[in-house]
Coordinates of C-alpha atoms and ligand atoms in Angstrom, one line a residue:
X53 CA -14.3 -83.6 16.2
X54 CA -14.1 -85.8 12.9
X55 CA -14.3 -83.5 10.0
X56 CA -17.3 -84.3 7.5
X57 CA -15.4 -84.8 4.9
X58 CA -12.7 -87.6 7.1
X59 CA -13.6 -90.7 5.6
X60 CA -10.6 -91.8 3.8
X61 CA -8.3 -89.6 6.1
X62 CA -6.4 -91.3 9.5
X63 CA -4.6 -88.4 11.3
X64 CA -6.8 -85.1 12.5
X65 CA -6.4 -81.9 10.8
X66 CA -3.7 -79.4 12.4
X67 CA -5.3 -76.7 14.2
X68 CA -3.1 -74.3 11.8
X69 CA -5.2 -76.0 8.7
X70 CA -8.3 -74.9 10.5
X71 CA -7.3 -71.1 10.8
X72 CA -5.8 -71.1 7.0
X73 CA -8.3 -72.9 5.4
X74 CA -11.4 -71.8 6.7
X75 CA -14.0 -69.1 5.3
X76 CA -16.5 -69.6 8.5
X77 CA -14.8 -66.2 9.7
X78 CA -16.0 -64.1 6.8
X79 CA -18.4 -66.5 5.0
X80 CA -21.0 -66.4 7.9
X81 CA -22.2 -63.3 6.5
X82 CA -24.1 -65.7 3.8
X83 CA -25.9 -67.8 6.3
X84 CA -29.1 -66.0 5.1
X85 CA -29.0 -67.5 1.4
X86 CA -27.5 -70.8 2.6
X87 CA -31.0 -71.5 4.6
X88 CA -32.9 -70.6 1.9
X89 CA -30.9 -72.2 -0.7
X90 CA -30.9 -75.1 1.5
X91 CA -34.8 -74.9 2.3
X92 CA -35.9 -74.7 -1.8
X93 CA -33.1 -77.9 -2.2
X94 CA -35.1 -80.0 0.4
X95 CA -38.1 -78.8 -1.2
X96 CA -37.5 -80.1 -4.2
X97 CA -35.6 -83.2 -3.2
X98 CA -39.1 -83.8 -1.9
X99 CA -41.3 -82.6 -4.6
X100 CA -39.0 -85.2 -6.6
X101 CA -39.5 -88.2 -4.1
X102 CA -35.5 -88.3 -3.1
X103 CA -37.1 -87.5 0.2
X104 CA -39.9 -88.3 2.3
X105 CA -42.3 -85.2 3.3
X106 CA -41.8 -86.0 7.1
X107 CA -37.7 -85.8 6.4
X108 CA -38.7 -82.6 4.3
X109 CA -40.4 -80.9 7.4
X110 CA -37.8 -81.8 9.9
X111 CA -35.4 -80.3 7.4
X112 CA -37.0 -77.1 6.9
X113 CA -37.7 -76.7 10.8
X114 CA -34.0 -77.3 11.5
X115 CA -33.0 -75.1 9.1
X116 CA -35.8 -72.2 10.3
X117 CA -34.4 -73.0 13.7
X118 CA -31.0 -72.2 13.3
X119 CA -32.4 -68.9 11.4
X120 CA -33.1 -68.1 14.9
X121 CA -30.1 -69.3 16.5
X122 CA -27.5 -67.3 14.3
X123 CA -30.1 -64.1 14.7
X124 CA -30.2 -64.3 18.5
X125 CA -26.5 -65.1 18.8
X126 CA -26.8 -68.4 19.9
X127 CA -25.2 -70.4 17.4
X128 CA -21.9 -71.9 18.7
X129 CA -19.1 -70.4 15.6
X130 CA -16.4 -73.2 15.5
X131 CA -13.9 -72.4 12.7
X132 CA -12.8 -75.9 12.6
X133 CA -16.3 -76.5 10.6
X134 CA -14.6 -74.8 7.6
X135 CA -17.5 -72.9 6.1
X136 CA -20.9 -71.4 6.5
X137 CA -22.3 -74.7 4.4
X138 CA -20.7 -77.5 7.1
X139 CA -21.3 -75.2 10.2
X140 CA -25.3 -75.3 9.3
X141 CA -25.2 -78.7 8.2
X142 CA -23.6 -80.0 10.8
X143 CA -25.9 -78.0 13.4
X144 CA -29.1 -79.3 11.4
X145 CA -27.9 -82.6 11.8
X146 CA -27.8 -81.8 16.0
X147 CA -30.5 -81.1 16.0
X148 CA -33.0 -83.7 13.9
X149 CA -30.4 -86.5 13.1
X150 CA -30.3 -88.3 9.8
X151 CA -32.6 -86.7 7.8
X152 CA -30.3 -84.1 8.1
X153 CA -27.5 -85.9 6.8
X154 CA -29.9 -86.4 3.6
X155 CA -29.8 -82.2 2.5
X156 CA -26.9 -82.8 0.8
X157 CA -28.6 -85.4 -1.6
X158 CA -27.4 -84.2 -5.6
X159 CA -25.9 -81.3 -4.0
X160 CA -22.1 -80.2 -3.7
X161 CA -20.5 -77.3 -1.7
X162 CA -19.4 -76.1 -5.3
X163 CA -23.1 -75.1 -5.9
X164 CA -23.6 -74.3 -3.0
X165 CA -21.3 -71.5 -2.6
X166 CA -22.0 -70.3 -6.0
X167 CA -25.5 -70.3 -5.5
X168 CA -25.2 -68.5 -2.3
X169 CA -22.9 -66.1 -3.1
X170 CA -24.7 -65.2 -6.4
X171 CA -28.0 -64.7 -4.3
X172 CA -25.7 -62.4 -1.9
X173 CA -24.5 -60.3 -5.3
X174 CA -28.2 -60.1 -7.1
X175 CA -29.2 -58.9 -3.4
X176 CA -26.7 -56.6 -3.6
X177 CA -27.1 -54.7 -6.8
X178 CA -30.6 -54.5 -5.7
X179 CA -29.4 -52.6 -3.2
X180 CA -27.1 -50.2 -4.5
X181 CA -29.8 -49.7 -7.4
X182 CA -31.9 -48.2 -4.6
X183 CA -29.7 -46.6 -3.0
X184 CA -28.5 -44.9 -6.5
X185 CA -32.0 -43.5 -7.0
X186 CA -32.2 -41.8 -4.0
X187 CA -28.8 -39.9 -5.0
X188 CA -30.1 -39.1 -8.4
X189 CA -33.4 -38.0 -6.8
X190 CA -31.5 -35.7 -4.2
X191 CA -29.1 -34.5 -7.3
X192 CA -32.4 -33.7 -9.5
X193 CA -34.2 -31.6 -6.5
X194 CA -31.4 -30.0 -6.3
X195 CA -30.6 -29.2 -9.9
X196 CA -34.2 -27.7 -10.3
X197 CA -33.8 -25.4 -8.1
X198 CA -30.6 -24.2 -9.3
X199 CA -31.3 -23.8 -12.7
X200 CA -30.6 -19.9 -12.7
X201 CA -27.9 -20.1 -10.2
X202 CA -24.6 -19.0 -11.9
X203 CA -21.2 -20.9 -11.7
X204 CA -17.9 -20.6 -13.4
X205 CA -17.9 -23.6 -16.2
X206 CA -14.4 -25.3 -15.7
X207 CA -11.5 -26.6 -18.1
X208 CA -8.4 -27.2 -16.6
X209 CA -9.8 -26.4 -13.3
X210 CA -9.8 -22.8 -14.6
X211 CA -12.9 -20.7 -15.4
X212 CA -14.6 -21.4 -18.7
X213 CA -17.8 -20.4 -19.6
X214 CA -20.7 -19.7 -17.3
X215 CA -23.1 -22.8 -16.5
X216 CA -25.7 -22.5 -14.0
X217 CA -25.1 -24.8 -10.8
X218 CA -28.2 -26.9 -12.0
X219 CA -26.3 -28.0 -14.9
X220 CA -23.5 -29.3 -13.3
X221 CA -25.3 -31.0 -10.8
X222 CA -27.2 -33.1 -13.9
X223 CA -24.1 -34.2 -15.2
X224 CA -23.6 -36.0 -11.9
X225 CA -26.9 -37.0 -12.5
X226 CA -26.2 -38.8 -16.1
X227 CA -23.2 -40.2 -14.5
X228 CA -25.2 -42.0 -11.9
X229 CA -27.6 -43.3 -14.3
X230 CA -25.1 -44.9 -16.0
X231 CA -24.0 -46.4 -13.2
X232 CA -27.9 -47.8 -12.1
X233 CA -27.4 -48.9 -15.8
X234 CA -24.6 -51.2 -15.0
X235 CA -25.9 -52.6 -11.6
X236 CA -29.5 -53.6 -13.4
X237 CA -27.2 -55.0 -16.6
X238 CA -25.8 -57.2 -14.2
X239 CA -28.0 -58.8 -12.3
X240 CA -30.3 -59.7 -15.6
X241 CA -27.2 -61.6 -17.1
X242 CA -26.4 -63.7 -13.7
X243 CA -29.9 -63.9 -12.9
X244 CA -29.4 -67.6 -13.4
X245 CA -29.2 -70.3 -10.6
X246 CA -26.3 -72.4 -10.0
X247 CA -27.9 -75.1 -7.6
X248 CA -28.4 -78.4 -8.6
X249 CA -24.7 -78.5 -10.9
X250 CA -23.6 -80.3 -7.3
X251 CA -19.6 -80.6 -7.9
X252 CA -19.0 -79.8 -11.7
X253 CA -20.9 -82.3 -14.2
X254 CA -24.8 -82.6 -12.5
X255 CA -26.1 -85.6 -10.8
X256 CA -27.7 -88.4 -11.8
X257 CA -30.4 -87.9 -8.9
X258 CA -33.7 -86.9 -10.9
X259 CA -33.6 -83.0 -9.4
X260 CA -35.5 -80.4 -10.9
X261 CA -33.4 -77.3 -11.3
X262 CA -36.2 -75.0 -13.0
X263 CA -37.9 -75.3 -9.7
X264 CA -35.4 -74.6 -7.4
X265 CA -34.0 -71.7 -9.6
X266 CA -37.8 -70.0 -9.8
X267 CA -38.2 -70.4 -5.6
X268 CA -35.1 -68.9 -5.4
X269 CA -36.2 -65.9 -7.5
X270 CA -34.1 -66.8 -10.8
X271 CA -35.1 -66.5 -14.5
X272 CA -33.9 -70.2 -14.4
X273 CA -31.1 -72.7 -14.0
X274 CA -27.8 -72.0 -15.7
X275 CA -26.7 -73.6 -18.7
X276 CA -23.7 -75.4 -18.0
X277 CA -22.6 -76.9 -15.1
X278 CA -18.6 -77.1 -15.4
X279 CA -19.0 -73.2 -15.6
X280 CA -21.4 -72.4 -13.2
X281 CA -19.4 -73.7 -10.4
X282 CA -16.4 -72.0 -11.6
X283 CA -17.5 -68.8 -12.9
X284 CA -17.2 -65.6 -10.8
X285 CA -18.2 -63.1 -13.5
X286 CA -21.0 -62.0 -11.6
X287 CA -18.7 -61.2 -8.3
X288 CA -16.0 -59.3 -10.7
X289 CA -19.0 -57.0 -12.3
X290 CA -20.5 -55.8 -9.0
X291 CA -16.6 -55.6 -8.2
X292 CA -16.5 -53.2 -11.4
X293 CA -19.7 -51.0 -11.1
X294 CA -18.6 -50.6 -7.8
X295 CA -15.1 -49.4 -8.7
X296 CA -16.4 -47.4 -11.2
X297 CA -19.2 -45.8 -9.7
X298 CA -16.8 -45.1 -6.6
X299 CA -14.8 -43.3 -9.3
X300 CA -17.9 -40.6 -10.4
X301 CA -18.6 -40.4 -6.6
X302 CA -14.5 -39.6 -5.6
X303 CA -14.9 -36.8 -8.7
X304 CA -18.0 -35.7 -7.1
X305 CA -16.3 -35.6 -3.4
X306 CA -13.1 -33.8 -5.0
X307 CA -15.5 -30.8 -6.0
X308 CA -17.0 -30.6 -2.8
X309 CA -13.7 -30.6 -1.1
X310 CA -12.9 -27.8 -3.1
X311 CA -16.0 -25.6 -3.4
X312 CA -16.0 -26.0 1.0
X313 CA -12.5 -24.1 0.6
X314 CA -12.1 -20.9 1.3
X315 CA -10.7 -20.1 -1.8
X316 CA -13.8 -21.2 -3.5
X317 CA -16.2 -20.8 -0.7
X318 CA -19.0 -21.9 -2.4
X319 CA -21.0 -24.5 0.1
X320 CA -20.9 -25.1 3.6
X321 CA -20.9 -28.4 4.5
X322 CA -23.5 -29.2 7.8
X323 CA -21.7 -29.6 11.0
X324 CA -23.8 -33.3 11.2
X325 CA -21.2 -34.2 8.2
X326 CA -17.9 -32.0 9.2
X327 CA -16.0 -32.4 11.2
X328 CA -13.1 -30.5 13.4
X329 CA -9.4 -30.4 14.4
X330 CA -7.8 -31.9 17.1
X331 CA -5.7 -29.2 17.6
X332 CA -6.6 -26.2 15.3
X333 CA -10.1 -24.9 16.9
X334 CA -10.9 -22.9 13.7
X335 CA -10.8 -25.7 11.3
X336 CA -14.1 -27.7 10.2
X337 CA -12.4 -30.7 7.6
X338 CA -14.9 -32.1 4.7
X339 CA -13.6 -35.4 6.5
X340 CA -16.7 -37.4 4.5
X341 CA -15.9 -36.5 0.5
X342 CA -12.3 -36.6 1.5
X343 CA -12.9 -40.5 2.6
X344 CA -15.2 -41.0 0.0
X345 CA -12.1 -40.2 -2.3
X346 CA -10.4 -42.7 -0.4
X347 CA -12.4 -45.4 -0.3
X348 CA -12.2 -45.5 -3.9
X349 CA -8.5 -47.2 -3.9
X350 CA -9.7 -50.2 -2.1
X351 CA -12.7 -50.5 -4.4
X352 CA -10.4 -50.6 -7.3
X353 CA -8.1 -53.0 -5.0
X354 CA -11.1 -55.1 -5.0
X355 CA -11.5 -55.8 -8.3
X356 CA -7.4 -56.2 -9.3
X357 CA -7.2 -58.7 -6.3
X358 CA -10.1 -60.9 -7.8
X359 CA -9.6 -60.6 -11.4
X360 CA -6.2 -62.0 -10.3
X361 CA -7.0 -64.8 -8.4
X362 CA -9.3 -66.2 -11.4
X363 CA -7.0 -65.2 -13.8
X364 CA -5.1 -69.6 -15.0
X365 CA -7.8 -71.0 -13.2
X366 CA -8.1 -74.3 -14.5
X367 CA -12.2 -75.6 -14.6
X368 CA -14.0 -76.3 -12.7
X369 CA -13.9 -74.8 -8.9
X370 CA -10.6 -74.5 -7.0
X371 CA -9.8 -73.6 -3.6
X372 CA -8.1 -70.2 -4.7
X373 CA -12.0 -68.9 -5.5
X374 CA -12.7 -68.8 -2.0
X375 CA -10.9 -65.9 -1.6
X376 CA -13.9 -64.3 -3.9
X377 CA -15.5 -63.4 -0.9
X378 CA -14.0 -60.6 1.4
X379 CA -13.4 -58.1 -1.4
X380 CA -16.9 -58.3 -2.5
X381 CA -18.1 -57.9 1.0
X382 CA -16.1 -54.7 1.3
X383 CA -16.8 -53.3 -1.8
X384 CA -20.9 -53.7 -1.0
X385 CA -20.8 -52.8 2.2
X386 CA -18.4 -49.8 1.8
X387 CA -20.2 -48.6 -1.8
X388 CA -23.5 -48.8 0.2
X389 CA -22.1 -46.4 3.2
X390 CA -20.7 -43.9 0.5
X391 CA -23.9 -44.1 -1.5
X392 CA -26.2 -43.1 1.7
X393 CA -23.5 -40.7 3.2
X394 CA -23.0 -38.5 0.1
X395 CA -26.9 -37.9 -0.6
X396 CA -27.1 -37.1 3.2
X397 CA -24.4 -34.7 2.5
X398 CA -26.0 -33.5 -0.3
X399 CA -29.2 -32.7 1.4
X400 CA -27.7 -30.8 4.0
X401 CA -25.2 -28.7 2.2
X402 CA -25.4 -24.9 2.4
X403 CA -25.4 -23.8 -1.4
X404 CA -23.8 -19.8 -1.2
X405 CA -25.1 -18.7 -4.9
X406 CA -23.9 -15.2 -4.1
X407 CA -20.5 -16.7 -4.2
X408 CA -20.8 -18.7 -7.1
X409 CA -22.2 -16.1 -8.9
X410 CA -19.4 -13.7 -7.9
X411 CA -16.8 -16.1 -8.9
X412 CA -18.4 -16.1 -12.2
X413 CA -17.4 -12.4 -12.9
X414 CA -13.8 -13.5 -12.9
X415 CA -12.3 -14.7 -15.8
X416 CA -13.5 -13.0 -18.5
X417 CA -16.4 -16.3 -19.1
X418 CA -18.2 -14.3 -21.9
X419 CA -15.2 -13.7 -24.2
X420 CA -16.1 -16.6 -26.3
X421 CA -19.8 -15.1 -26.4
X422 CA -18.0 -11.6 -27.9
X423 CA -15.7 -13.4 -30.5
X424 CA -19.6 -15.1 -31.3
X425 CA -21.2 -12.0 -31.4
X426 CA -18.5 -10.3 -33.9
X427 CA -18.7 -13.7 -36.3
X428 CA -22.2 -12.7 -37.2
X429 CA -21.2 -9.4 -37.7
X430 CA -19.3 -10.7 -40.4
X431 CA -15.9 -11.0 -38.8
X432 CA -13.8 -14.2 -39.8
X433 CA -13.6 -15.9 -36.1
X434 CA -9.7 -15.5 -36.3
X435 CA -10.1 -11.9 -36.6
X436 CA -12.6 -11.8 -34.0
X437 CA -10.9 -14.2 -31.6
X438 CA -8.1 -11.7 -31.7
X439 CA -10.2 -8.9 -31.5
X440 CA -11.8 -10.2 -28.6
X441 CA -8.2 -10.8 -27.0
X442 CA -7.4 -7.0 -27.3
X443 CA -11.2 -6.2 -25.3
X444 CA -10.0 -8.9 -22.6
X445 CA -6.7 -6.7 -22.3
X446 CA -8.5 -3.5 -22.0
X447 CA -10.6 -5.0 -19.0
X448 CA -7.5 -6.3 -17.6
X449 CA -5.7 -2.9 -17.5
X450 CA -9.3 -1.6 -16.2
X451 CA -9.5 -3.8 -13.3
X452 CA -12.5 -5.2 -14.7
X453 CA -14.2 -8.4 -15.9
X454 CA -14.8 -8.4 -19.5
X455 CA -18.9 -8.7 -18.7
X456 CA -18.8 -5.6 -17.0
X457 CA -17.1 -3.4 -19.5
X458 CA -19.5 -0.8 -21.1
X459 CA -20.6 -0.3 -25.2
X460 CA -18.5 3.1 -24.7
X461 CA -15.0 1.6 -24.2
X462 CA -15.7 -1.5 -26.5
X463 CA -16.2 0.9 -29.2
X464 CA -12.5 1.9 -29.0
X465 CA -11.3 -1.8 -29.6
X466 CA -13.1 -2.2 -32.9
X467 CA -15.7 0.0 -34.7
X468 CA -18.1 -2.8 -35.8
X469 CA -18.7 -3.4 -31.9
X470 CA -22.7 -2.0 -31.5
X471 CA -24.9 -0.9 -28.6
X472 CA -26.2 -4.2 -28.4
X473 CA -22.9 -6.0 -27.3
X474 CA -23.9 -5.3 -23.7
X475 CA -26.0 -7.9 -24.1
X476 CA -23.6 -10.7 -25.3
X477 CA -21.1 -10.2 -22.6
X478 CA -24.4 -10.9 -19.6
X479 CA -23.1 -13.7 -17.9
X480 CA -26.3 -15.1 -17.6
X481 CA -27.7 -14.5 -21.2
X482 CA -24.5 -16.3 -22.3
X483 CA -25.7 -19.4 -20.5
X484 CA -28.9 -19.2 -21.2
X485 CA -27.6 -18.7 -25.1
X486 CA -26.5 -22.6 -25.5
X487 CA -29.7 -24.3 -25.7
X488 CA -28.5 -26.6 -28.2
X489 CA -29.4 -30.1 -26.9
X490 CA -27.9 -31.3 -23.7
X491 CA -26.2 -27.2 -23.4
X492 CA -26.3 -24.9 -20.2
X493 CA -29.3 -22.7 -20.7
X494 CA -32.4 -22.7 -18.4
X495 CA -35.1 -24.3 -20.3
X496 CA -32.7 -27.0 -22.1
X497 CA -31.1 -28.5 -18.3
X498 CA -35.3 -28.3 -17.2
X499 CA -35.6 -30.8 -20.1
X500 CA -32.7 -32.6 -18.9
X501 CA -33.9 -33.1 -15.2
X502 CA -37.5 -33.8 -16.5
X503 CA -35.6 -36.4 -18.9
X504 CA -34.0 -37.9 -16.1
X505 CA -36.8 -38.1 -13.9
X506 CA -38.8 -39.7 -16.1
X507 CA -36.6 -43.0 -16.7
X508 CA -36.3 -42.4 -12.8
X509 CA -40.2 -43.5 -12.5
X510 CA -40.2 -45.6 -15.4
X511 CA -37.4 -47.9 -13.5
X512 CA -39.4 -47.6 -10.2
X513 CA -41.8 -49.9 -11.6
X514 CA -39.3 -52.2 -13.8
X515 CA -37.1 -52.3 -10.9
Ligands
LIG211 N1 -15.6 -72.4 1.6 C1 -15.6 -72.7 0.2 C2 -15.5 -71.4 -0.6 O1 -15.8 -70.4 -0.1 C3 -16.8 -73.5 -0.2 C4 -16.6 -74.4 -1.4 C5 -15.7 -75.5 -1.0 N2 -15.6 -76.5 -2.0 C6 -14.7 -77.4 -2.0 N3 -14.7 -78.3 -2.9 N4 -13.7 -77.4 -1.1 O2 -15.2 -71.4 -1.8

């Protein structure tokens, strides 16, 4: 069949064109917002008097209709339509004849596609917003009830100072609010509607764009139209937060992987999120974080790939932006899997404190707390640092964690050692020591989570 678009051509399109140049494959996934776009366009074209209300009607009902058709699997998919915007149109047109050949009236595929894909993307970081909060919210439950819980504080991947599991699990916590920051950032900036800029410079057609940009859920039309139908800042930020947030959630994964190991053993992973060996009977793998930490590459190959393609892009829209599309569909769709699966992980995890706790008496984590506790004795921290060195020695040669030597054989290392050092070298008294704002100790990480969940509700009803 004639192409839309064949007036001033005389041979037929290869079938090889059809397969390279079309998006219909990938860019049916947008029929939702190319109805409604289309529906708030006829609309107004009426509103306006470019159309008649009875063309108005039939336009809408066609376009309702098809709804259906796509949901039920009816519609007929030919690729030699090009696109999601022709394959409707042409379908509308079926179906109630030449008003439908009247939707495209001060219109142009340009806006079109930016208008749908930017509904798609504002839809979309809705989405992972939601999905955020209910990570944060599983991260917080479980931080409150870990407040006490011990665990080895880590640089270098080697034991620290003693945090309480709580604590670590709120960091995770700031991290995704960061990211919640980013996805809500975004969508106010692009919550501007393309529609109406039809190819590049507007129309002469009287069309109202504040109205179609407030149906459509908008703050309000965009300001210029040679951008707005070339500008795919809004598909390379969701691109970004995505990469990015993929990034805290692969850090996150790698410390599950980790703390499931035996060498760590500190959770057990449910057997509804594990998974086993194809030939070792023993093993259960931590398949989902180790995926998760995966998935992460193509999220970042998302972004490269698109910041590429726009990158000499003369103004206004060129054929190289529809290849916009398929990253951002993975990254969403992907990002949105990893978001649900991880809090389900989350939720089911078995948290061994015993272990954590265990692994906190290795390491000697309180020698910073004895070099402390000789500095306000009046030792110049130097002298006390080394000091301190010669009492992690003697526990050393004892076979012993540094907490667990006694007032008796710290006496020997240096006389200005008291009674009271016992105290200083408790693991958990040495957390609960560093209370300074946004520090380890019980009451300070309460604040945190209360902090936290706080801007939580206050973004429930903003949001
Ligand atoms: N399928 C195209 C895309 O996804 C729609 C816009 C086409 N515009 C044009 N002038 N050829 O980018």
């Amino acid at each position: 069949m004639a192409k839309m678009w064949s007036g001033r051509f005389t041979q037929e399109a290869s079938s090889l064109l059809d397969e390279f140049n079309a998006s219909l494959p990938f860019d049916k996934e947008l029929y939702l917002q190319d109805i409604a776009g289309s529906i708030a366009h006829a609309k107004m074209l009426g509103k306006q008097g470019i159309l008649d209300p009875e063309e108005v009607e039939a336009i809408v009902g066609g376009l309702q209709q098809i709804r259906g058709e796509i949901e039920r699997g009816e519609f007929v998919w030919d690729i030699a339509d090009e696109d999601i915007h022709m394959a409707i149109e042409k379908r509308l047109t079926q179906l109630i004849g030449d008003a439908g050949k009247k939707l495209h009236t001060a219109r142009s595929r340009n806006d079109q596609v930016a208008l749908d894909f930017r509904l798609y993307v504002q839809e979309s970081n809705r989405r992972m917003v939601s999905l955020l909060k209910e990570l944060i919210d599983t991260l917080l439950t479980l931080a409150r009830d870990h407040t006490e819980t011990l665990l080895p504080g880590m640089t270098h991947l080697q034991h620290a100072q003693p945090i309480s599991l709580g604590y670590h699990l709120v960091a995770y916590g700031a991290m995704f609010k960061r990211d919640v920051e980013r996805f809500v950032s975004s969508y106010e900036r692009h919550n501007y509607s393309p529609l109406g800029c039809a190819a590049l410079a507007g129309t002469p057609h009287p069309i109202d764009r504040e109205e179609t940009a407030r149906e459509l859920g908008f703050r309000g039309p965009t300001l210029n139209c040679l951008d707005s139908v070339s500008d795919r800042d809004f598909a390379l930020e969701i691109l970004f937060n995505i990469a990015t947030m993929m990034m805290h959630i692969s850090r996150l994964s790698e410390e599950l992987i980790l703390w499931s190991s035996y060498e760590f053993g500190f959770i057990k992973m449910s057997d509804q999120y594990a998974t086993g060996s194809s030939i070792m009977p023993q093993k259960k793998n931590p398949d989902v974080p180790e995926l998760l930490r995966g998935k992460t590459g193509r999220a970042y190959g998302n972004l490269m790939a698109l910041l590429t393609v726009m990158k000499g892009l003369p103004l206004a829209y060129n054929k190289d932006m529809q290849e916009d599309k398929e990253g951002v569909f993975d990254s969403v769709r992907n990002g949105e899997l990893s978001l649900k699966i991880l809090t389900k992980v989350l939720q089911t995890m078995e948290i061994d404190r015993e272990a954590m706790e265990r692994a906190t008496r290795v390491g000697h984590l309180t020698a910073t707390d004895l070099a402390d506790y000789l500095v306000e004795r009046g030792v110049p921290f130097r002298e006390a640092h080394f000091i301190t060195g010669r009492a992690v020695a003697l526990a050393e040669e004892l076979g012993r964690d540094l907490s667990e030597l006694r007032y008796e054989e710290l006496r020997e290392v240096d006389g200005r050692i008291g009674p009271d050092v016992e105290e200083y070298l408790d693991l958990r008294h040495s957390m609960n020591t560093r209370n300074s704002s946004g520090g380890t100790a019980q009451e300070e990480v309460e604040r945190q989570i209360e902090k936290l969940q706080k801007w939580l509700r206050e973004l429930q009803e903003e949001f």
